[in-house]
Amino acid sequence: MISLVTGGAGFIGSHLCEALLKAGHRVRVVDNLSTGRLENLNDFAASDQLSVHQVDVCDLDKLTPCFEGVDWVFHLAGLADIVPSIEQPVGYFQANVQGTLNVLEAAREKGIKRLVYAASSSCYGIPDLYPTPESSAIQPQYPYALTKFMGEELVMHWAKTYQLPAMSLRLFNIYGPRSRTSGAYGAVFGVFLAQKINGKPFTVVGDGSQSRDFTYVTDVADAFITAAQSDLLGVALNVGSGAHQSINRLLELLGGERTNLPKRPGEPMITFADTTQIEEKLQWRAKVSFEEGVGEMLKRIDDWRQAPVWNPDSIAKATSSWFKYLG
Ligand code: UDP
């Protein structure tokens, strides 16, 4: 079996590559290395079953030959994070929408057997219902959420119109080793681990009672492989942990001082996936508890030694366009 992972040098992609190699696949990584890092592949870079192609999904001419002979395609390449998406919507559209269109066209031309798309639970915006089922209203709050959802719509349309054997997974707050340690202000784990290792207070948004469906990355890699093994076509399924954890609970596990930040516009108090569909259709459920997952992150805290250490002032500057446009 040959699997192609776009965004394979990224956080989630690298864990998926590792799981596929363990399952005996040959793995082709397609990554432009703009936010992905070759270091993410270090643990298994020596494998002769792995090849890395530094190709941008926006470049269809270079992309298509990478799909030759491929069985399974996992499309995880894309731009993440909220603030840069507000500031550079065109780049987000190109990477997440045009890039997905190119992946679908390359997959169609080369006759691949399965394609699984990494969609985002941010499509639900501020949901009316918890746990949130796939049938909930789609209400993206910022360009990242919109462009990831547009990518999903393309996947659904290619499944319907061209019978491309494709489906989508809507991922909820993924965390784990190899999550980003540099660049724009972003996901809470990286922010907090850099603060902890530098003895600085945790910057807690609001009173910390808000909660997230934190899902451990190896469980997500497993969900992708399970989805590829199925014959579901043209469906989008939630991938979540089965629970939701407050920021205050995360602080208890990490241990340390706190300082407070104002609440941010457009942010839900809770994210919590209804996982009934994926449990029924794929017999998948998350295995790693929050306590275990946080323990694994703490073992790797040295990875954040060089990471930017955010404080309320630098966060206020970094998020000014968030408040300006979403407030
Ligand atoms: N959060 C926080 N301090 C920070 C960054 C984030 O308390 O410095 C909180 C934020 O309010 C949210 C949770 O952590 O409730 C997860 O934030 P993240 O940006 O990782 O994910 P998202 O809000 O997109 O679900």
Short mmCIF file of C-alpha atoms and ligand atoms in Angstrom, two decimals:
data_model
loop_
_atom_site.label_atom_id
_atom_site.label_comp_id
_atom_site.label_asym_id
_atom_site.label_seq_id
_atom_site.Cartn_x
_atom_site.Cartn_y
_atom_site.Cartn_z
CA MET A 1 0.00 0.00 0.00
CA ILE A 2 1.20 3.47 -0.87
CA SER A 3 -0.18 6.39 1.13
CA LEU A 4 0.32 10.04 0.30
CA VAL A 5 0.08 12.53 3.14
CA THR A 6 -0.15 16.21 2.20
CA GLY A 7 1.09 18.26 5.10
CA GLY A 8 2.97 15.17 6.27
CA ALA A 9 5.72 17.26 7.86
CA GLY A 10 3.17 19.10 9.99
CA PHE A 11 1.97 18.30 13.50
CA ILE A 12 -0.92 15.92 12.78
CA GLY A 13 0.49 14.79 9.42
CA SER A 14 3.73 13.57 10.96
CA HIS A 15 1.85 11.39 13.47
CA LEU A 16 -0.25 9.99 10.65
CA CYS A 17 2.91 9.15 8.65
CA GLU A 18 4.33 7.39 11.69
CA ALA A 19 1.16 5.33 12.16
CA LEU A 20 1.02 4.42 8.45
CA LEU A 21 4.67 3.30 8.45
CA LYS A 22 3.96 1.16 11.52
CA ALA A 23 1.03 -0.38 9.61
CA GLY A 24 3.44 -1.36 6.83
CA HIS A 25 2.62 1.32 4.26
CA ARG A 26 4.97 3.13 1.95
CA VAL A 27 4.46 6.80 2.76
CA ARG A 28 4.89 9.78 0.47
CA VAL A 29 4.97 13.14 2.20
CA VAL A 30 3.97 16.17 0.13
CA ASP A 31 4.73 19.36 2.04
CA ASN A 32 5.95 22.82 1.02
CA LEU A 33 7.66 23.10 4.42
CA SER A 34 6.17 26.56 5.00
CA THR A 35 4.83 25.61 8.42
CA GLY A 36 5.72 21.89 8.38
CA ARG A 37 9.19 20.93 9.65
CA LEU A 38 11.43 18.06 8.61
CA GLU A 39 12.35 17.59 12.30
CA ASN A 40 8.81 16.30 12.80
CA LEU A 41 9.83 13.25 10.75
CA ASN A 42 13.07 12.62 12.69
CA ASP A 43 11.78 9.62 14.66
CA PHE A 44 11.24 7.64 11.45
CA ALA A 45 13.19 9.56 8.77
CA ALA A 46 15.58 6.61 8.39
CA SER A 47 12.81 4.36 7.06
CA ASP A 48 13.32 3.38 3.43
CA GLN A 49 9.51 3.30 3.15
CA LEU A 50 9.30 7.10 3.55
CA SER A 51 9.85 9.68 0.83
CA VAL A 52 9.51 13.44 1.16
CA HIS A 53 8.52 15.69 -1.74
CA GLN A 54 8.84 19.40 -1.18
CA VAL A 55 5.87 20.40 -3.29
CA ASP A 56 3.18 23.03 -2.76
CA VAL A 57 -0.41 21.82 -3.15
CA CYS A 58 -1.02 25.07 -5.06
CA ASP A 59 1.31 23.86 -7.83
CA LEU A 60 -0.85 21.36 -9.73
CA ASP A 61 1.83 20.53 -12.31
CA LYS A 62 4.28 19.39 -9.65
CA LEU A 63 1.57 17.90 -7.46
CA THR A 64 -0.07 15.50 -9.93
CA PRO A 65 2.96 13.22 -10.56
CA CYS A 66 3.25 12.65 -6.77
CA PHE A 67 -0.11 10.80 -6.95
CA GLU A 68 1.15 8.15 -9.38
CA GLY A 69 0.47 4.66 -7.99
CA VAL A 70 -1.00 5.98 -4.74
CA ASP A 71 -3.70 3.98 -2.91
CA TRP A 72 -4.70 6.31 -0.07
CA VAL A 73 -4.52 10.10 0.08
CA PHE A 74 -4.71 12.03 3.32
CA HIS A 75 -5.08 15.76 2.71
CA LEU A 76 -3.82 17.66 5.72
CA ALA A 77 -1.81 20.42 4.01
CA GLY A 78 -3.21 23.84 4.77
CA LEU A 79 -2.76 27.02 6.72
CA ALA A 80 -3.97 27.06 10.34
CA ASP A 81 -4.52 29.76 13.00
CA ILE A 82 -7.08 32.49 13.33
CA VAL A 83 -5.23 35.82 13.36
CA PRO A 84 -3.08 35.32 10.24
CA SER A 85 -6.21 34.17 8.40
CA ILE A 86 -7.89 37.48 9.20
CA GLU A 87 -4.82 39.39 8.05
CA GLN A 88 -4.04 37.34 4.90
CA PRO A 89 -7.32 35.87 3.66
CA VAL A 90 -6.05 35.49 0.08
CA GLY A 91 -3.17 33.23 1.15
CA TYR A 92 -5.62 31.15 3.20
CA PHE A 93 -7.98 30.86 0.26
CA GLN A 94 -5.15 29.72 -2.01
CA ALA A 95 -3.72 27.15 0.38
CA ASN A 96 -6.95 25.77 1.84
CA VAL A 97 -9.40 26.08 -1.08
CA GLN A 98 -7.36 26.12 -4.29
CA GLY A 99 -4.90 23.67 -2.71
CA THR A 100 -7.74 21.26 -1.91
CA LEU A 101 -9.16 21.59 -5.42
CA ASN A 102 -5.74 20.67 -6.81
CA VAL A 103 -5.44 17.65 -4.52
CA LEU A 104 -8.89 16.45 -5.63
CA GLU A 105 -8.04 16.87 -9.29
CA ALA A 106 -4.69 15.08 -8.93
CA ALA A 107 -6.45 12.28 -7.02
CA ARG A 108 -9.13 11.99 -9.70
CA GLU A 109 -6.65 11.96 -12.55
CA LYS A 110 -4.52 9.24 -10.95
CA GLY A 111 -7.47 7.11 -9.80
CA ILE A 112 -6.60 6.85 -6.12
CA LYS A 113 -8.60 4.42 -3.91
CA ARG A 114 -9.40 6.59 -0.86
CA LEU A 115 -9.08 10.23 0.12
CA VAL A 116 -9.61 11.58 3.64
CA TYR A 117 -9.71 15.34 4.22
CA ALA A 118 -8.74 17.06 7.46
CA ALA A 119 -11.60 19.49 8.12
CA SER A 120 -12.05 21.74 11.12
CA SER A 121 -14.69 21.85 13.84
CA SER A 122 -14.37 25.64 13.63
CA CYS A 123 -17.05 25.38 10.89
CA TYR A 124 -19.65 25.24 13.71
CA GLY A 125 -18.66 28.68 15.02
CA ILE A 126 -20.56 29.20 18.26
CA PRO A 127 -22.83 26.14 18.28
CA ASP A 128 -26.35 26.03 19.67
CA LEU A 129 -26.06 22.43 20.81
CA TYR A 130 -23.59 20.41 22.92
CA PRO A 131 -22.31 17.88 22.19
CA THR A 132 -22.35 19.26 18.65
CA PRO A 133 -23.55 16.87 15.93
CA GLU A 134 -22.50 17.07 12.27
CA SER A 135 -25.98 18.33 11.37
CA SER A 136 -25.43 21.59 13.31
CA ALA A 137 -25.52 24.92 11.50
CA ILE A 138 -22.35 25.88 9.66
CA GLN A 139 -21.29 29.36 10.81
CA PRO A 140 -17.59 30.07 10.26
CA GLN A 141 -16.39 33.06 12.29
CA TYR A 142 -13.13 33.90 10.48
CA PRO A 143 -11.37 33.11 7.17
CA TYR A 144 -9.51 30.05 8.49
CA ALA A 145 -12.82 28.40 9.44
CA LEU A 146 -14.45 29.48 6.17
CA THR A 147 -11.63 28.25 3.93
CA LYS A 148 -11.38 24.88 5.68
CA PHE A 149 -15.12 24.45 5.26
CA MET A 150 -14.94 25.44 1.58
CA GLY A 151 -12.28 22.75 1.18
CA GLU A 152 -14.67 20.25 2.74
CA GLU A 153 -17.46 21.33 0.38
CA LEU A 154 -15.15 20.63 -2.56
CA VAL A 155 -14.39 17.16 -1.19
CA MET A 156 -18.12 16.42 -0.80
CA HIS A 157 -18.83 17.70 -4.29
CA TRP A 158 -16.06 15.62 -5.88
CA ALA A 159 -17.38 12.55 -4.06
CA LYS A 160 -20.89 13.21 -5.37
CA THR A 161 -20.16 14.38 -8.90
CA TYR A 162 -17.13 12.24 -9.79
CA GLN A 163 -17.68 9.38 -7.29
CA LEU A 164 -14.24 10.16 -5.91
CA PRO A 165 -13.99 7.80 -2.89
CA ALA A 166 -13.53 10.67 -0.46
CA MET A 167 -14.72 11.71 2.98
CA SER A 168 -13.96 14.32 5.61
CA LEU A 169 -13.07 14.37 9.29
CA ARG A 170 -13.92 17.45 11.36
CA LEU A 171 -11.20 17.68 13.95
CA PHE A 172 -11.72 19.18 17.42
CA ASN A 173 -8.78 20.85 19.28
CA ILE A 174 -5.96 18.44 18.53
CA TYR A 175 -2.96 18.44 20.88
CA GLY A 176 0.16 16.37 21.37
CA PRO A 177 3.90 16.27 20.75
CA ARG A 178 5.21 18.10 17.65
CA SER A 179 2.52 20.78 17.80
CA ARG A 180 3.88 24.10 16.68
CA THR A 181 6.60 25.74 18.79
CA SER A 182 7.14 28.93 16.79
CA GLY A 183 5.42 31.61 14.75
CA ALA A 184 2.07 33.29 15.27
CA TYR A 185 0.18 33.30 18.58
CA GLY A 186 -1.94 30.18 18.40
CA ALA A 187 -3.13 27.01 20.07
CA VAL A 188 -3.23 27.09 23.85
CA PHE A 189 -0.89 24.15 24.58
CA GLY A 190 2.13 25.71 22.88
CA VAL A 191 1.44 29.05 24.58
CA PHE A 192 1.17 27.47 28.04
CA LEU A 193 4.14 25.07 27.72
CA ALA A 194 6.47 27.90 26.68
CA GLN A 195 5.19 29.95 29.62
CA LYS A 196 5.71 27.04 32.01
CA ILE A 197 9.25 26.25 30.94
CA ASN A 198 10.18 29.92 31.34
CA GLY A 199 8.50 30.28 34.75
CA LYS A 200 6.01 32.85 33.45
CA PRO A 201 2.32 32.96 34.40
CA PHE A 202 -0.23 31.25 32.17
CA THR A 203 -2.27 33.76 30.17
CA VAL A 204 -5.81 32.60 30.86
CA VAL A 205 -8.58 33.97 28.64
CA GLY A 206 -11.60 35.03 30.73
CA ASP A 207 -11.99 33.07 33.94
CA GLY A 208 -10.71 29.80 32.47
CA SER A 209 -14.08 28.07 32.81
CA GLN A 210 -14.39 27.72 29.04
CA SER A 211 -13.72 24.21 27.82
CA ARG A 212 -12.43 22.42 24.76
CA ASP A 213 -12.74 18.95 23.32
CA PHE A 214 -8.99 18.30 23.51
CA THR A 215 -8.25 15.28 21.33
CA TYR A 216 -4.88 13.54 21.43
CA VAL A 217 -3.01 13.41 18.15
CA THR A 218 -2.35 9.66 18.00
CA ASP A 219 -6.09 9.05 18.36
CA VAL A 220 -6.61 11.36 15.39
CA ALA A 221 -4.02 9.49 13.28
CA ASP A 222 -5.94 6.32 14.09
CA ALA A 223 -9.22 7.97 13.01
CA PHE A 224 -7.70 8.86 9.62
CA ILE A 225 -6.56 5.30 9.00
CA THR A 226 -9.90 3.88 10.13
CA ALA A 227 -11.67 6.29 7.77
CA ALA A 228 -9.45 5.21 4.87
CA GLN A 229 -10.26 1.54 5.56
CA SER A 230 -13.99 2.20 5.32
CA ASP A 231 -16.00 2.65 2.15
CA LEU A 232 -17.94 5.71 3.33
CA LEU A 233 -18.32 8.24 0.57
CA GLY A 234 -19.15 11.93 0.74
CA VAL A 235 -19.67 12.17 4.49
CA ALA A 236 -18.13 14.42 7.14
CA LEU A 237 -17.66 13.01 10.63
CA ASN A 238 -16.65 14.65 13.89
CA VAL A 239 -13.45 13.49 15.57
CA GLY A 240 -13.41 14.32 19.28
CA SER A 241 -12.28 12.88 22.58
CA GLY A 242 -15.76 12.15 23.96
CA ALA A 243 -15.36 14.81 26.67
CA HIS A 244 -14.47 18.47 27.15
CA GLN A 245 -11.96 19.94 29.58
CA SER A 246 -11.84 23.43 31.03
CA ILE A 247 -8.78 25.64 30.82
CA ASN A 248 -8.82 25.62 34.64
CA ARG A 249 -8.48 21.82 34.59
CA LEU A 250 -5.55 22.12 32.18
CA LEU A 251 -3.91 24.59 34.59
CA GLU A 252 -4.38 22.16 37.48
CA LEU A 253 -2.52 19.50 35.50
CA LEU A 254 0.25 21.86 34.35
CA GLY A 255 0.63 23.65 37.69
CA GLY A 256 1.73 27.30 37.90
CA GLU A 257 0.68 30.93 38.32
CA ARG A 258 -1.93 32.58 36.13
CA THR A 259 -2.68 35.98 34.72
CA ASN A 260 -5.88 36.97 32.93
CA LEU A 261 -6.68 38.11 29.41
CA PRO A 262 -9.94 39.62 28.15
CA LYS A 263 -12.43 37.26 26.53
CA ARG A 264 -12.08 37.06 22.75
CA PRO A 265 -14.87 37.75 20.29
CA GLY A 266 -16.24 34.93 18.17
CA GLU A 267 -15.00 32.24 20.53
CA PRO A 268 -17.31 29.51 21.84
CA MET A 269 -17.39 28.83 25.61
CA ILE A 270 -17.41 25.12 24.84
CA THR A 271 -16.31 22.87 22.02
CA PHE A 272 -17.57 19.33 22.39
CA ALA A 273 -18.03 16.90 19.52
CA ASP A 274 -20.98 14.59 19.28
CA THR A 275 -19.10 11.45 18.23
CA THR A 276 -22.14 9.19 17.80
CA GLN A 277 -21.71 9.10 14.02
CA ILE A 278 -18.05 8.09 13.93
CA GLU A 279 -18.62 5.52 16.66
CA GLU A 280 -21.51 3.98 14.72
CA LYS A 281 -20.11 4.22 11.21
CA LEU A 282 -16.42 3.53 11.85
CA GLN A 283 -16.39 1.96 15.32
CA TRP A 284 -13.77 4.54 16.24
CA ARG A 285 -13.42 6.21 19.58
CA ALA A 286 -10.59 8.09 21.27
CA LYS A 287 -8.44 6.09 23.68
CA VAL A 288 -6.03 8.57 25.28
CA SER A 289 -7.35 10.30 28.41
CA PHE A 290 -6.71 14.00 28.98
CA GLU A 291 -4.47 13.22 31.96
CA GLU A 292 -2.34 10.80 29.92
CA GLY A 293 -2.13 13.21 26.99
CA VAL A 294 -1.07 16.16 29.13
CA GLY A 295 1.49 13.88 30.82
CA GLU A 296 2.98 13.08 27.40
CA MET A 297 3.16 16.78 26.55
CA LEU A 298 4.96 17.52 29.82
CA LYS A 299 7.55 14.84 29.02
CA ARG A 300 8.32 16.79 25.82
CA ILE A 301 8.26 20.26 27.38
CA ASP A 302 11.91 20.85 26.35
CA ASP A 303 10.66 21.15 22.76
CA TRP A 304 9.23 24.55 23.78
CA ARG A 305 12.52 25.91 25.21
CA GLN A 306 13.08 28.11 22.12
CA ALA A 307 9.40 28.90 21.58
CA PRO A 308 8.08 32.47 21.90
CA VAL A 309 6.96 33.27 25.43
CA TRP A 310 3.71 35.21 25.22
CA ASN A 311 2.53 37.71 27.84
CA PRO A 312 -0.63 39.85 28.06
CA ASP A 313 1.01 42.80 26.22
CA SER A 314 2.43 40.79 23.34
CA ILE A 315 -0.84 38.85 23.06
CA ALA A 316 -2.85 42.11 22.96
CA LYS A 317 -0.68 43.29 20.04
CA ALA A 318 -0.77 39.93 18.27
CA THR A 319 -4.56 39.69 18.52
CA SER A 320 -5.47 43.31 17.70
CA SER A 321 -6.97 42.41 14.32
CA TRP A 322 -9.02 39.68 16.02
CA PHE A 323 -10.69 42.26 18.27
CA LYS A 324 -10.91 44.80 15.44
CA TYR A 325 -12.72 42.54 12.96
CA LEU A 326 -14.60 40.05 15.12
CA GLY A 327 -15.49 42.32 18.04
N1 UDP B 1 -6.64 30.12 25.75
C1 UDP B 1 -6.18 30.72 26.92
N2 UDP B 1 -5.01 31.41 26.88
C2 UDP B 1 -4.26 31.55 25.74
C3 UDP B 1 -4.72 30.92 24.56
C4 UDP B 1 -5.92 30.23 24.61
O1 UDP B 1 -6.82 30.64 27.97
O2 UDP B 1 -3.21 32.20 25.80
C5 UDP B 1 -7.91 29.37 25.79
C6 UDP B 1 -8.95 29.91 24.79
O3 UDP B 1 -9.80 30.85 25.42
C7 UDP B 1 -9.74 28.65 24.44
C8 UDP B 1 -8.74 27.50 24.67
O4 UDP B 1 -7.65 28.06 25.37
O5 UDP B 1 -10.80 28.46 25.33
C9 UDP B 1 -8.27 26.90 23.38
O6 UDP B 1 -7.74 27.92 22.57
P1 UDP B 1 -7.08 27.57 21.17
O7 UDP B 1 -6.72 28.87 20.54
O8 UDP B 1 -6.05 26.53 21.38
O9 UDP B 1 -8.28 26.83 20.40
P2 UDP B 1 -9.71 27.37 19.90
O10 UDP B 1 -10.09 28.57 20.74
O11 UDP B 1 -9.51 27.71 18.46
O12 UDP B 1 -10.64 26.25 20.11
#
